PDB file of C-alpha atoms and ligand atoms in Angstrom:
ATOM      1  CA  UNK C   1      -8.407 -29.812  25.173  1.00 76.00           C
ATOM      2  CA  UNK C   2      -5.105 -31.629  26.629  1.00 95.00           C
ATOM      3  CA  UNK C   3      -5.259 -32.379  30.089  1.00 97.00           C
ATOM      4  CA  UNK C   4      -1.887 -31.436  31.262  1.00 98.00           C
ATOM      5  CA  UNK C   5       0.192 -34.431  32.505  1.00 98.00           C
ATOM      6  CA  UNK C   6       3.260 -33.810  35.538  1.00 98.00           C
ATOM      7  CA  UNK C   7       5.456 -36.834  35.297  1.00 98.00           C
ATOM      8  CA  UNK C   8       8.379 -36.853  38.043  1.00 98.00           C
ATOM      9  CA  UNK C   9      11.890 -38.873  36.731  1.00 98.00           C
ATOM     10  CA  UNK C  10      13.225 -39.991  40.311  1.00 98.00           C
ATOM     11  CA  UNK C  11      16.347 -41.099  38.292  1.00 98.00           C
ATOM     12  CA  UNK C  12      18.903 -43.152  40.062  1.00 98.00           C
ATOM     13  CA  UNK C  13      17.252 -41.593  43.648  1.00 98.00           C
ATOM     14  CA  UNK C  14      16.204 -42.494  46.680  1.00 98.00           C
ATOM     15  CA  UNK C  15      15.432 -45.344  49.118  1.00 98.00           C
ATOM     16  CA  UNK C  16      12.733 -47.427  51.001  1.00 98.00           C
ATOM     17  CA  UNK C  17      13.041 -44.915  53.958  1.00 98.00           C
ATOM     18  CA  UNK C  18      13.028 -41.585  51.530  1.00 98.00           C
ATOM     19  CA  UNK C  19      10.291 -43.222  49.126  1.00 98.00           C
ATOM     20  CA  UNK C  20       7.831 -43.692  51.499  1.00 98.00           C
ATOM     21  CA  UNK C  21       7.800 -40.044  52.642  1.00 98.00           C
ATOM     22  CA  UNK C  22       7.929 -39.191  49.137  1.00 98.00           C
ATOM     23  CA  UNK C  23       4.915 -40.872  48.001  1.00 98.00           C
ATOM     24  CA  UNK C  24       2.901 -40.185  50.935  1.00 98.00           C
ATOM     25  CA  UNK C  25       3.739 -36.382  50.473  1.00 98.00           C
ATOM     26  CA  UNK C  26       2.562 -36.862  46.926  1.00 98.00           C
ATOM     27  CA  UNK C  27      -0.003 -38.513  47.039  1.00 98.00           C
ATOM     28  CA  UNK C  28      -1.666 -36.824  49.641  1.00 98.00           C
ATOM     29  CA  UNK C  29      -0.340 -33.123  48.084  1.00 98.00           C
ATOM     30  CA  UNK C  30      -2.010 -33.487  44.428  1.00 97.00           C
ATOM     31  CA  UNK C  31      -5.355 -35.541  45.345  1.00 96.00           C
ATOM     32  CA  UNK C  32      -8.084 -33.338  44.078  1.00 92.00           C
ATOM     33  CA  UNK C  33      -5.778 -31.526  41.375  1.00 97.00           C
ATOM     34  CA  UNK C  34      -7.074 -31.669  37.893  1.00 95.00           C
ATOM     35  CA  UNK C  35      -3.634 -32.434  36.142  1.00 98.00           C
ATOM     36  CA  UNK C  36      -2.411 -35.790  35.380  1.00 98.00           C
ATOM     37  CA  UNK C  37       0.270 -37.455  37.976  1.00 98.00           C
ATOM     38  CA  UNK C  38       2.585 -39.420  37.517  1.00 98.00           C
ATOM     39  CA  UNK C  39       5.862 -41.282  39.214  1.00 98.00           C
ATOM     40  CA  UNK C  40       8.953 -43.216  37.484  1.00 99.00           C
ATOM     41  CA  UNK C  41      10.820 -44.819  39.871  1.00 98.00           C
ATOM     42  CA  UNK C  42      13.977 -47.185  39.387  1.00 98.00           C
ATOM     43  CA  UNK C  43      13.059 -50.256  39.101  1.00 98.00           C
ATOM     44  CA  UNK C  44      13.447 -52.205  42.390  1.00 98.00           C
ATOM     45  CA  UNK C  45      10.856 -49.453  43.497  1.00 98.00           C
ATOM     46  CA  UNK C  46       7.899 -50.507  41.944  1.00 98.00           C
ATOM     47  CA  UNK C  47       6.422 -52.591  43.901  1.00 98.00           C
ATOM     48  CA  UNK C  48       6.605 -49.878  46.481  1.00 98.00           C
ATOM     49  CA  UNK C  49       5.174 -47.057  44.628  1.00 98.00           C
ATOM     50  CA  UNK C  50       1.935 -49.398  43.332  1.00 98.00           C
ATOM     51  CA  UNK C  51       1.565 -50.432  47.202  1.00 98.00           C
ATOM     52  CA  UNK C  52       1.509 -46.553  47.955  1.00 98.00           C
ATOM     53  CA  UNK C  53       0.047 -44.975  45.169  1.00 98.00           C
ATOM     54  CA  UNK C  54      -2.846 -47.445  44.689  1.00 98.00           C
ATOM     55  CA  UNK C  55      -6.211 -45.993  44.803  1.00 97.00           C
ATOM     56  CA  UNK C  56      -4.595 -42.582  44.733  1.00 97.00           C
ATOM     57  CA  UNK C  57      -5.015 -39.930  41.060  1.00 96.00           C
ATOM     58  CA  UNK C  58      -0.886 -40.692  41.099  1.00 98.00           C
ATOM     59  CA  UNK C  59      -0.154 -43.252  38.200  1.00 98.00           C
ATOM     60  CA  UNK C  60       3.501 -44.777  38.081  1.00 98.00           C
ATOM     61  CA  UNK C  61       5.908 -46.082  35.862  1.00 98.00           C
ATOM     62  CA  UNK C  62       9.547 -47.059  34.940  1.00 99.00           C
ATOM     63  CA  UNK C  63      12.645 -45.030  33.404  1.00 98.00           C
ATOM     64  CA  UNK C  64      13.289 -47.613  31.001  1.00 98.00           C
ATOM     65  CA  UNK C  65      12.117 -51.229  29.230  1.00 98.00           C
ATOM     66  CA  UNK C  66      14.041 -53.555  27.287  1.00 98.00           C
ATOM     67  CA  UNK C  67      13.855 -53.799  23.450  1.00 98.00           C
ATOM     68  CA  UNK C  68      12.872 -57.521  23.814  1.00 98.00           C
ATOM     69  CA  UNK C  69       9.822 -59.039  25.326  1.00 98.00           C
ATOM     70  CA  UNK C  70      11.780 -62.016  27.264  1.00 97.00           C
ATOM     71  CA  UNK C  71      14.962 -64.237  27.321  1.00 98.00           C
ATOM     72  CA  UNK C  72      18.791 -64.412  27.880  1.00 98.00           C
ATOM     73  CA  UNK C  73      19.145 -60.545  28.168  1.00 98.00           C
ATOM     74  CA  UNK C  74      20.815 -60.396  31.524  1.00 98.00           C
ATOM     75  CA  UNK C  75      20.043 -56.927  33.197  1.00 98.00           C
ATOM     76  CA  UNK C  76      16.758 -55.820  31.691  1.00 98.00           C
ATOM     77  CA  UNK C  77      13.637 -55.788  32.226  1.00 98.00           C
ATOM     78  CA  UNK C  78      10.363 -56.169  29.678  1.00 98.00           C
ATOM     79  CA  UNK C  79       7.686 -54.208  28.904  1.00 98.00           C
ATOM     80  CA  UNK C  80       5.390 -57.079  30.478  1.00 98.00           C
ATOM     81  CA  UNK C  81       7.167 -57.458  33.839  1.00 98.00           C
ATOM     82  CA  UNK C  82       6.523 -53.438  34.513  1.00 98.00           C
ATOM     83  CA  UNK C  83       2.845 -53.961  33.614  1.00 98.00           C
ATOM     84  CA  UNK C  84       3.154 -57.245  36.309  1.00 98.00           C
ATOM     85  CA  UNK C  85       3.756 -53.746  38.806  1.00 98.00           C
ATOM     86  CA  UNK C  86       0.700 -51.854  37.615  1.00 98.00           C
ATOM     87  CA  UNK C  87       2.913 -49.615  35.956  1.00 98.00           C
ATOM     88  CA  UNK C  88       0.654 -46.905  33.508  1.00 98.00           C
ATOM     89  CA  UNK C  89       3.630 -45.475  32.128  1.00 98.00           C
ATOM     90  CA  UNK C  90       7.819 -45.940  30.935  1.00 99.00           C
ATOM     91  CA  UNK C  91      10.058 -43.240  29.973  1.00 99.00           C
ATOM     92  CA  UNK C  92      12.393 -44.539  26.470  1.00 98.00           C
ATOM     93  CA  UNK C  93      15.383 -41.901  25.023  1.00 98.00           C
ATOM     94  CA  UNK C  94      15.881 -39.850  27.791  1.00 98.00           C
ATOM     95  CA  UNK C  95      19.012 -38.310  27.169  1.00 98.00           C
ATOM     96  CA  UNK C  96      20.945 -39.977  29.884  1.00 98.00           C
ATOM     97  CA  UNK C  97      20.387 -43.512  28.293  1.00 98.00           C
ATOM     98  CA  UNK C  98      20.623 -42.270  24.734  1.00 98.00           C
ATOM     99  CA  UNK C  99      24.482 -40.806  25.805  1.00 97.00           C
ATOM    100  CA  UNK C 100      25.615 -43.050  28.523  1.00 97.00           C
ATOM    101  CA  UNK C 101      24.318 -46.188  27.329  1.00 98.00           C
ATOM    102  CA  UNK C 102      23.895 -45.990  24.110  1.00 97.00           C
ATOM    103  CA  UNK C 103      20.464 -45.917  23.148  1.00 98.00           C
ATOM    104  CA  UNK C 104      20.381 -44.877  19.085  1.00 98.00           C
ATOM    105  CA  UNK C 105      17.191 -44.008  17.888  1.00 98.00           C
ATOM    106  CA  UNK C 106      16.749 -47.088  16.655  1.00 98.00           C
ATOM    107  CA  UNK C 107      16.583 -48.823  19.962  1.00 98.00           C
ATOM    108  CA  UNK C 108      14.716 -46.144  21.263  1.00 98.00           C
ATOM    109  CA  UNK C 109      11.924 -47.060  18.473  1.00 98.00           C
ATOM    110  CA  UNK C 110      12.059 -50.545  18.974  1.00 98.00           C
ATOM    111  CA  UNK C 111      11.834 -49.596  23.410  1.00 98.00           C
ATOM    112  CA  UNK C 112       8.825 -47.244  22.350  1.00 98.00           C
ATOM    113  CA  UNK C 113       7.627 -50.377  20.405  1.00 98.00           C
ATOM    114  CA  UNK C 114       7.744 -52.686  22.940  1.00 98.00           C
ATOM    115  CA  UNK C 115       5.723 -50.633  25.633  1.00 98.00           C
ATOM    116  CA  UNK C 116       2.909 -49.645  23.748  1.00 98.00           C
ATOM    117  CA  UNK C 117       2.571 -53.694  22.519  1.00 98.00           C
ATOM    118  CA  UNK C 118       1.789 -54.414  25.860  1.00 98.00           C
ATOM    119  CA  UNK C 119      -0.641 -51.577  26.582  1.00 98.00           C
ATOM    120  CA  UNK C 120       2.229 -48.833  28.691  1.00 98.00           C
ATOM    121  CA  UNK C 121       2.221 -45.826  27.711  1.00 98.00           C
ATOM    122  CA  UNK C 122       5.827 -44.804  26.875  1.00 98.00           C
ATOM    123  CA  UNK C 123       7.123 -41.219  27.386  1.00 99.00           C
ATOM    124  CA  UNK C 124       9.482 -40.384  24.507  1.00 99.00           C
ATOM    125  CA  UNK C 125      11.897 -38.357  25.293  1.00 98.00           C
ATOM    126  CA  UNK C 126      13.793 -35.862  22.079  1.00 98.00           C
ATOM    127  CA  UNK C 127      15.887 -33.356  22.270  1.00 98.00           C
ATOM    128  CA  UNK C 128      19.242 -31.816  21.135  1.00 98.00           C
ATOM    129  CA  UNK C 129      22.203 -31.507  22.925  1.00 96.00           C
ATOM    130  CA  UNK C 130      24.082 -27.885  23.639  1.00 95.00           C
ATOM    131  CA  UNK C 131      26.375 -28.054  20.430  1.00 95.00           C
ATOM    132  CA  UNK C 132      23.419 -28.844  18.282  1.00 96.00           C
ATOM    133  CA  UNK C 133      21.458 -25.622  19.637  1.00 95.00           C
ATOM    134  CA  UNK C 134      24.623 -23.573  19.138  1.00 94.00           C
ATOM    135  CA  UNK C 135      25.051 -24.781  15.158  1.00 96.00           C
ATOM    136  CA  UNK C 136      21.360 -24.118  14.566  1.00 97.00           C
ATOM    137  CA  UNK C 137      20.521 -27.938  14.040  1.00 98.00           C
ATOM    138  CA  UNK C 138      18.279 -28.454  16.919  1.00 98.00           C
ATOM    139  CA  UNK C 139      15.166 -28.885  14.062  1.00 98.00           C
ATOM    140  CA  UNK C 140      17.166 -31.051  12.315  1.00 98.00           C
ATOM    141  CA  UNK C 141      17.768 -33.292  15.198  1.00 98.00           C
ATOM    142  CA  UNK C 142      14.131 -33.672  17.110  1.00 98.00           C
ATOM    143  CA  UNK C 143      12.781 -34.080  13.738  1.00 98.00           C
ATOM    144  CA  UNK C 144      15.451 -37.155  13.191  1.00 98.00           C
ATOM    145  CA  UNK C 145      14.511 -38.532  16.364  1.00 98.00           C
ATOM    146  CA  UNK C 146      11.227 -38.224  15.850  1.00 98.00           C
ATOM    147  CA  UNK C 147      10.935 -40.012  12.671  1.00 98.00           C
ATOM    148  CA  UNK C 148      12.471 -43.263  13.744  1.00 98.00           C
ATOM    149  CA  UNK C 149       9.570 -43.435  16.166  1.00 98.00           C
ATOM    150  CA  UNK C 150       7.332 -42.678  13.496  1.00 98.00           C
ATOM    151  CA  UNK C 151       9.091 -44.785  10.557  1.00 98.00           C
ATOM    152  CA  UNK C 152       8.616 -47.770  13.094  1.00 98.00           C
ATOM    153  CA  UNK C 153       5.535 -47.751  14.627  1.00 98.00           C
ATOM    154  CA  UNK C 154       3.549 -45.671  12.229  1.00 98.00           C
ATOM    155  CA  UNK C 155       2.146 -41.729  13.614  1.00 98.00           C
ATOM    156  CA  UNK C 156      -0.942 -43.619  15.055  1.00 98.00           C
ATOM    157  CA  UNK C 157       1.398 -44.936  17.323  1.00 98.00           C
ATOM    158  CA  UNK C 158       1.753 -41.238  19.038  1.00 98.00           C
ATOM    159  CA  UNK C 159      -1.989 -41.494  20.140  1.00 97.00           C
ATOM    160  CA  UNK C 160      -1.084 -44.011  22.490  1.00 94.00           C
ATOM    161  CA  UNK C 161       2.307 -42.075  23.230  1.00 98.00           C
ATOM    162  CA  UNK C 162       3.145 -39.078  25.320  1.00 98.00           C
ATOM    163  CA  UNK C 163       6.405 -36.687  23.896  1.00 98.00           C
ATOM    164  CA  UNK C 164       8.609 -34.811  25.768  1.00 98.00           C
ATOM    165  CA  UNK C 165      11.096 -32.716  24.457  1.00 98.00           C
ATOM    166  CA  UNK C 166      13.915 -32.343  26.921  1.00 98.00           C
ATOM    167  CA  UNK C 167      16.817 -30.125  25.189  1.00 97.00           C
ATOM    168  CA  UNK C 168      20.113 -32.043  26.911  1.00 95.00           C
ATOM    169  CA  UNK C 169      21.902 -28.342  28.068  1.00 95.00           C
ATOM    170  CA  UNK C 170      18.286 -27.579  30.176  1.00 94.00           C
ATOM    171  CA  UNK C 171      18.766 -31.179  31.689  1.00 91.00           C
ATOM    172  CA  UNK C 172      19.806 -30.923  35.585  1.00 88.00           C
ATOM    173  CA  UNK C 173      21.968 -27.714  34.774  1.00 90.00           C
ATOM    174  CA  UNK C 174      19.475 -25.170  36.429  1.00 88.00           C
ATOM    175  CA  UNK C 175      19.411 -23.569  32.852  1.00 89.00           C
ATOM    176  CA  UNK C 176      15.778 -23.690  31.588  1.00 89.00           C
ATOM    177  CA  UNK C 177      15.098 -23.063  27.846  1.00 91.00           C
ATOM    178  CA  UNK C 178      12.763 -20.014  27.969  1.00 96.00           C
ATOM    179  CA  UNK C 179       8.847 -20.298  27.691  1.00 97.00           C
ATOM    180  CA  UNK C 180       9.753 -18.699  23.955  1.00 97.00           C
ATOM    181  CA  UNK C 181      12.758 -21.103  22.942  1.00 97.00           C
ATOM    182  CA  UNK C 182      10.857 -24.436  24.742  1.00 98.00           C
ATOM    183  CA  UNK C 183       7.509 -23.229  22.244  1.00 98.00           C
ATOM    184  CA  UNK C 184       8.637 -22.849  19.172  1.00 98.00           C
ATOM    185  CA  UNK C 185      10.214 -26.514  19.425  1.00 98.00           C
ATOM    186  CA  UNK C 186       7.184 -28.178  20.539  1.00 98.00           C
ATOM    187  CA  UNK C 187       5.783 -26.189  17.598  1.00 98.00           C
ATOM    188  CA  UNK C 188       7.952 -27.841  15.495  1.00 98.00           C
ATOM    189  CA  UNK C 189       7.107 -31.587  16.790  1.00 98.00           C
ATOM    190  CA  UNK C 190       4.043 -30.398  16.641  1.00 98.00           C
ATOM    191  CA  UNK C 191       3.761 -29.678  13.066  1.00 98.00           C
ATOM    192  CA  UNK C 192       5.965 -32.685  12.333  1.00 98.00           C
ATOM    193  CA  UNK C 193       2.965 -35.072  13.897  1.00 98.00           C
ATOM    194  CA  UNK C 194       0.355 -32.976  11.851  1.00 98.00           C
ATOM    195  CA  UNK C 195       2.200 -33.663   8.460  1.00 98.00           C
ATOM    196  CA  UNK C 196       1.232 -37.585   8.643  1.00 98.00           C
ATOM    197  CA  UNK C 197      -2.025 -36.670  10.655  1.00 98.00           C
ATOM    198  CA  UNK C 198      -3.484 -33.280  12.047  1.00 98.00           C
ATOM    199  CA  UNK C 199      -6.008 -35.317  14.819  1.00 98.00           C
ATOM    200  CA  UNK C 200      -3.571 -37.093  16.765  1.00 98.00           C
ATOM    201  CA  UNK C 201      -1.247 -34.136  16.626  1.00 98.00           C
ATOM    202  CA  UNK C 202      -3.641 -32.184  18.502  1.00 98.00           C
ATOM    203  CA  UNK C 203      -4.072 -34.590  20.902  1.00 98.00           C
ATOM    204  CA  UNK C 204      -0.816 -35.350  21.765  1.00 98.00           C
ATOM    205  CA  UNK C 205       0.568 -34.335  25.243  1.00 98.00           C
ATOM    206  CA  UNK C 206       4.348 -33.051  24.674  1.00 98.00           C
ATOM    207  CA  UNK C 207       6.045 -32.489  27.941  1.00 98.00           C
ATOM    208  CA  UNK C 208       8.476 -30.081  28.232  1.00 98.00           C
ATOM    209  CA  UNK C 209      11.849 -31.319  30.535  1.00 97.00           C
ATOM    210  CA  UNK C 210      14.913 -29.600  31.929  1.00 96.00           C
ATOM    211  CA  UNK C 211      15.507 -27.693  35.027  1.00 94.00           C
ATOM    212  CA  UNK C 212      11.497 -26.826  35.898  1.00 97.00           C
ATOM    213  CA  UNK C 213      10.644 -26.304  39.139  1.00 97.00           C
ATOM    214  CA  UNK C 214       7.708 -24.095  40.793  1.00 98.00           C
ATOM    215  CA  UNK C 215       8.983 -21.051  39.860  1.00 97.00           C
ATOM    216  CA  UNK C 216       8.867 -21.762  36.498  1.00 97.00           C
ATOM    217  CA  UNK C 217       6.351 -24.040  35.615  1.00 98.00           C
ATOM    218  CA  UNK C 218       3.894 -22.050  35.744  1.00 98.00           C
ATOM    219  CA  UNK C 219       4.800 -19.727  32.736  1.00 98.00           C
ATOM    220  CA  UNK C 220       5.955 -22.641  30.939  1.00 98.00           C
ATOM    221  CA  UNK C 221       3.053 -25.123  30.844  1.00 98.00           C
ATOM    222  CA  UNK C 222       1.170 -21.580  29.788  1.00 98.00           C
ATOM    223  CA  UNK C 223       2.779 -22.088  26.509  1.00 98.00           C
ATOM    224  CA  UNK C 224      -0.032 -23.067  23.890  1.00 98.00           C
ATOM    225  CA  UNK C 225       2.060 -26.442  22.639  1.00 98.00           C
ATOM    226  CA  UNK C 226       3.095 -27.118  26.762  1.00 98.00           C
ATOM    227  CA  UNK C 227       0.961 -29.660  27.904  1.00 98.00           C
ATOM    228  CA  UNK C 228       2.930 -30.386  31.272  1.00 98.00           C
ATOM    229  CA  UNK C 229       6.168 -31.276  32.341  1.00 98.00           C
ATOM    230  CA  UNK C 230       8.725 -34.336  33.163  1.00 98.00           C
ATOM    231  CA  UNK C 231      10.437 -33.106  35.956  1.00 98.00           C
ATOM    232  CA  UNK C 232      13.775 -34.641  37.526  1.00 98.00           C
ATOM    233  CA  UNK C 233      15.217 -33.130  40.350  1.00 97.00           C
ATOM    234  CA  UNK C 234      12.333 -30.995  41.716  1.00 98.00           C
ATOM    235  CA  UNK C 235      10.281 -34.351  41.529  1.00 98.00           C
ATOM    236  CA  UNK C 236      12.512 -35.706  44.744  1.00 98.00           C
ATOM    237  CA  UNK C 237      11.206 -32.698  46.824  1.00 98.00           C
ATOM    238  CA  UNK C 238       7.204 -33.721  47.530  1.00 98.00           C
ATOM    239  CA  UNK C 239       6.398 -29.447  48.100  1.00 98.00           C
ATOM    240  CA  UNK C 240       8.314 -28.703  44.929  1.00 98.00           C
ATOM    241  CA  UNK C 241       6.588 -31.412  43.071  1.00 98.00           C
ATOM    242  CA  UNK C 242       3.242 -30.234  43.971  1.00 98.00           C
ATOM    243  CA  UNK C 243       3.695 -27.270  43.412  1.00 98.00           C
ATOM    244  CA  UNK C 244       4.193 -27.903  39.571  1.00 98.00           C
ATOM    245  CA  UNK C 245       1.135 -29.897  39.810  1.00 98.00           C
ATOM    246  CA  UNK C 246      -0.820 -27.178  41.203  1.00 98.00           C
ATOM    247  CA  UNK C 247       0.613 -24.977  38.285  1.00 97.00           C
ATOM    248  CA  UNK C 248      -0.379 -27.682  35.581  1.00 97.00           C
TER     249      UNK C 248
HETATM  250  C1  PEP U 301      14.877 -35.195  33.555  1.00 79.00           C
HETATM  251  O1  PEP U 301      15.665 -35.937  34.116  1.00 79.00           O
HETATM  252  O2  PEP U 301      14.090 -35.672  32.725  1.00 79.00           O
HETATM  253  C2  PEP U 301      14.879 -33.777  33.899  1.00 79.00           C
HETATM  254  C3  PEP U 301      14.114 -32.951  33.234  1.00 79.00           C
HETATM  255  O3  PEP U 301      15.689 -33.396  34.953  1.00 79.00           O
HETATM  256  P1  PEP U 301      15.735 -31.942  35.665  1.00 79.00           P
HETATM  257  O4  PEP U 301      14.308 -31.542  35.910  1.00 79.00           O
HETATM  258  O5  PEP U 301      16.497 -32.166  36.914  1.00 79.00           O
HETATM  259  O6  PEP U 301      16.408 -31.025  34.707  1.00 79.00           O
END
């Protein structure tokens, strides 16, 4: 069994002020809840959300890590330096870096790389964009994704991984794939794991991403292949967040 896992993506959000409502709210809104919790924050953040989340059944993490474990790589920040903030967890090719800064999958495998060296467990993000649903390649494309994870690290690598498939036209639009359509992809990854090895694609948690909020959730994460969400915007509202952690 899969305990389901409800990771928020804060995104380019927030402040001290709003933070420290927001984790409070959190914190004090899933304690007791039998789903997994979790929090990536931008970076400056950190230090704020392992001050207020300590001690509490809400783990945090980052929304990104550099390819490269130290040196003259102005702007980034390594794997090591977001374990140095007790982070548990770091998102790598979500769709915004992959298409506004370009992330292949290559440097996606090498990001997912570097976070599980140092222990982090990295949320891999996959997923196809609108025009790749609408010419029937959406298969095609999480499976290419997938594999350069895979061709990298080895599938063993997944056990210490969580997946979430976040199809790009679901992300932020307020158009959610339907329990059916989100399914039968995570079916697919899935099945993809199980080809190199059946046990660790059973116990892989895939995530499903794009638009969920409470109303929602629910009927999603019901889904047999569901095994919680990575939520964006409805993880800035604390009630709204909770909510989906209540339904996971
Ligand atoms: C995301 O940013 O990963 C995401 C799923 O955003 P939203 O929930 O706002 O669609």
């Amino acid at each position: 069994m899969r305990n389901k896992l409800v990771a928020g993506n804060w995104k380019m959000h927030g402040s001290l002020t709003v933070n420290a409502g927001l984790l409070e709210g959190v914190r004090a809104g899933v304690a007791g809840l039998s789903a997994d919790v979790a929090v990536c924050v931008p970076y400056p953040y950190l230090d704020q959300a392992e001050t207020g989340l300590t001690g509490s059944n809400v783990a945090w993490g980052a929304q990104d890590v550099s390819e490269h474990a130290l040196g003259a790589y102005t702007g980034e920040v390594s794997a090591a330096m977001l374990l140095d903030f007790g982070c548990r967890y770091v998102i790598v090719g979500h769709s915004e870096r992959r298409s506004y800064y370009g992330d292949t999958d290559a440097i996606v495998a090498a990001k997912f790389e570097a976070a599980l060296k140092v222990g982090l467990v990295p949320i891999f993000c996959v997923g196809e964009t609108l025009d790749e649903r609408e010419k029937s390649i959406t298969a095609e494309v999480v499976t290419r994704q997938l594999d350069a994870v895979i061709e990298r690290c080895g599938v063993a690598a997944l056990a210490g991984a969580v997946i979430a498939y976040e199809p790009v036209w679901a992300i932020g639009t307020g158009r959610t794939a339907t329990p059916e359509q989100a399914q039968e992809v995570h079916a697919l990854i899935r099945q993809r794991v199980a080809q190199d090895d059946s046990g660790i694609a059973a116990g892989v948690r895939i995530l499903y991403g794009g638009s969920m909020k409470p109303a929602n959730a629910r009927e999603l994460m019901a889904q047999p292949d569901i095994d919680g969400g990575l939520i964006g915007g409805a993880a800035l509202v604390a009630a709204d967040f909770i909510a989906i952690c209540a339904a996971a």
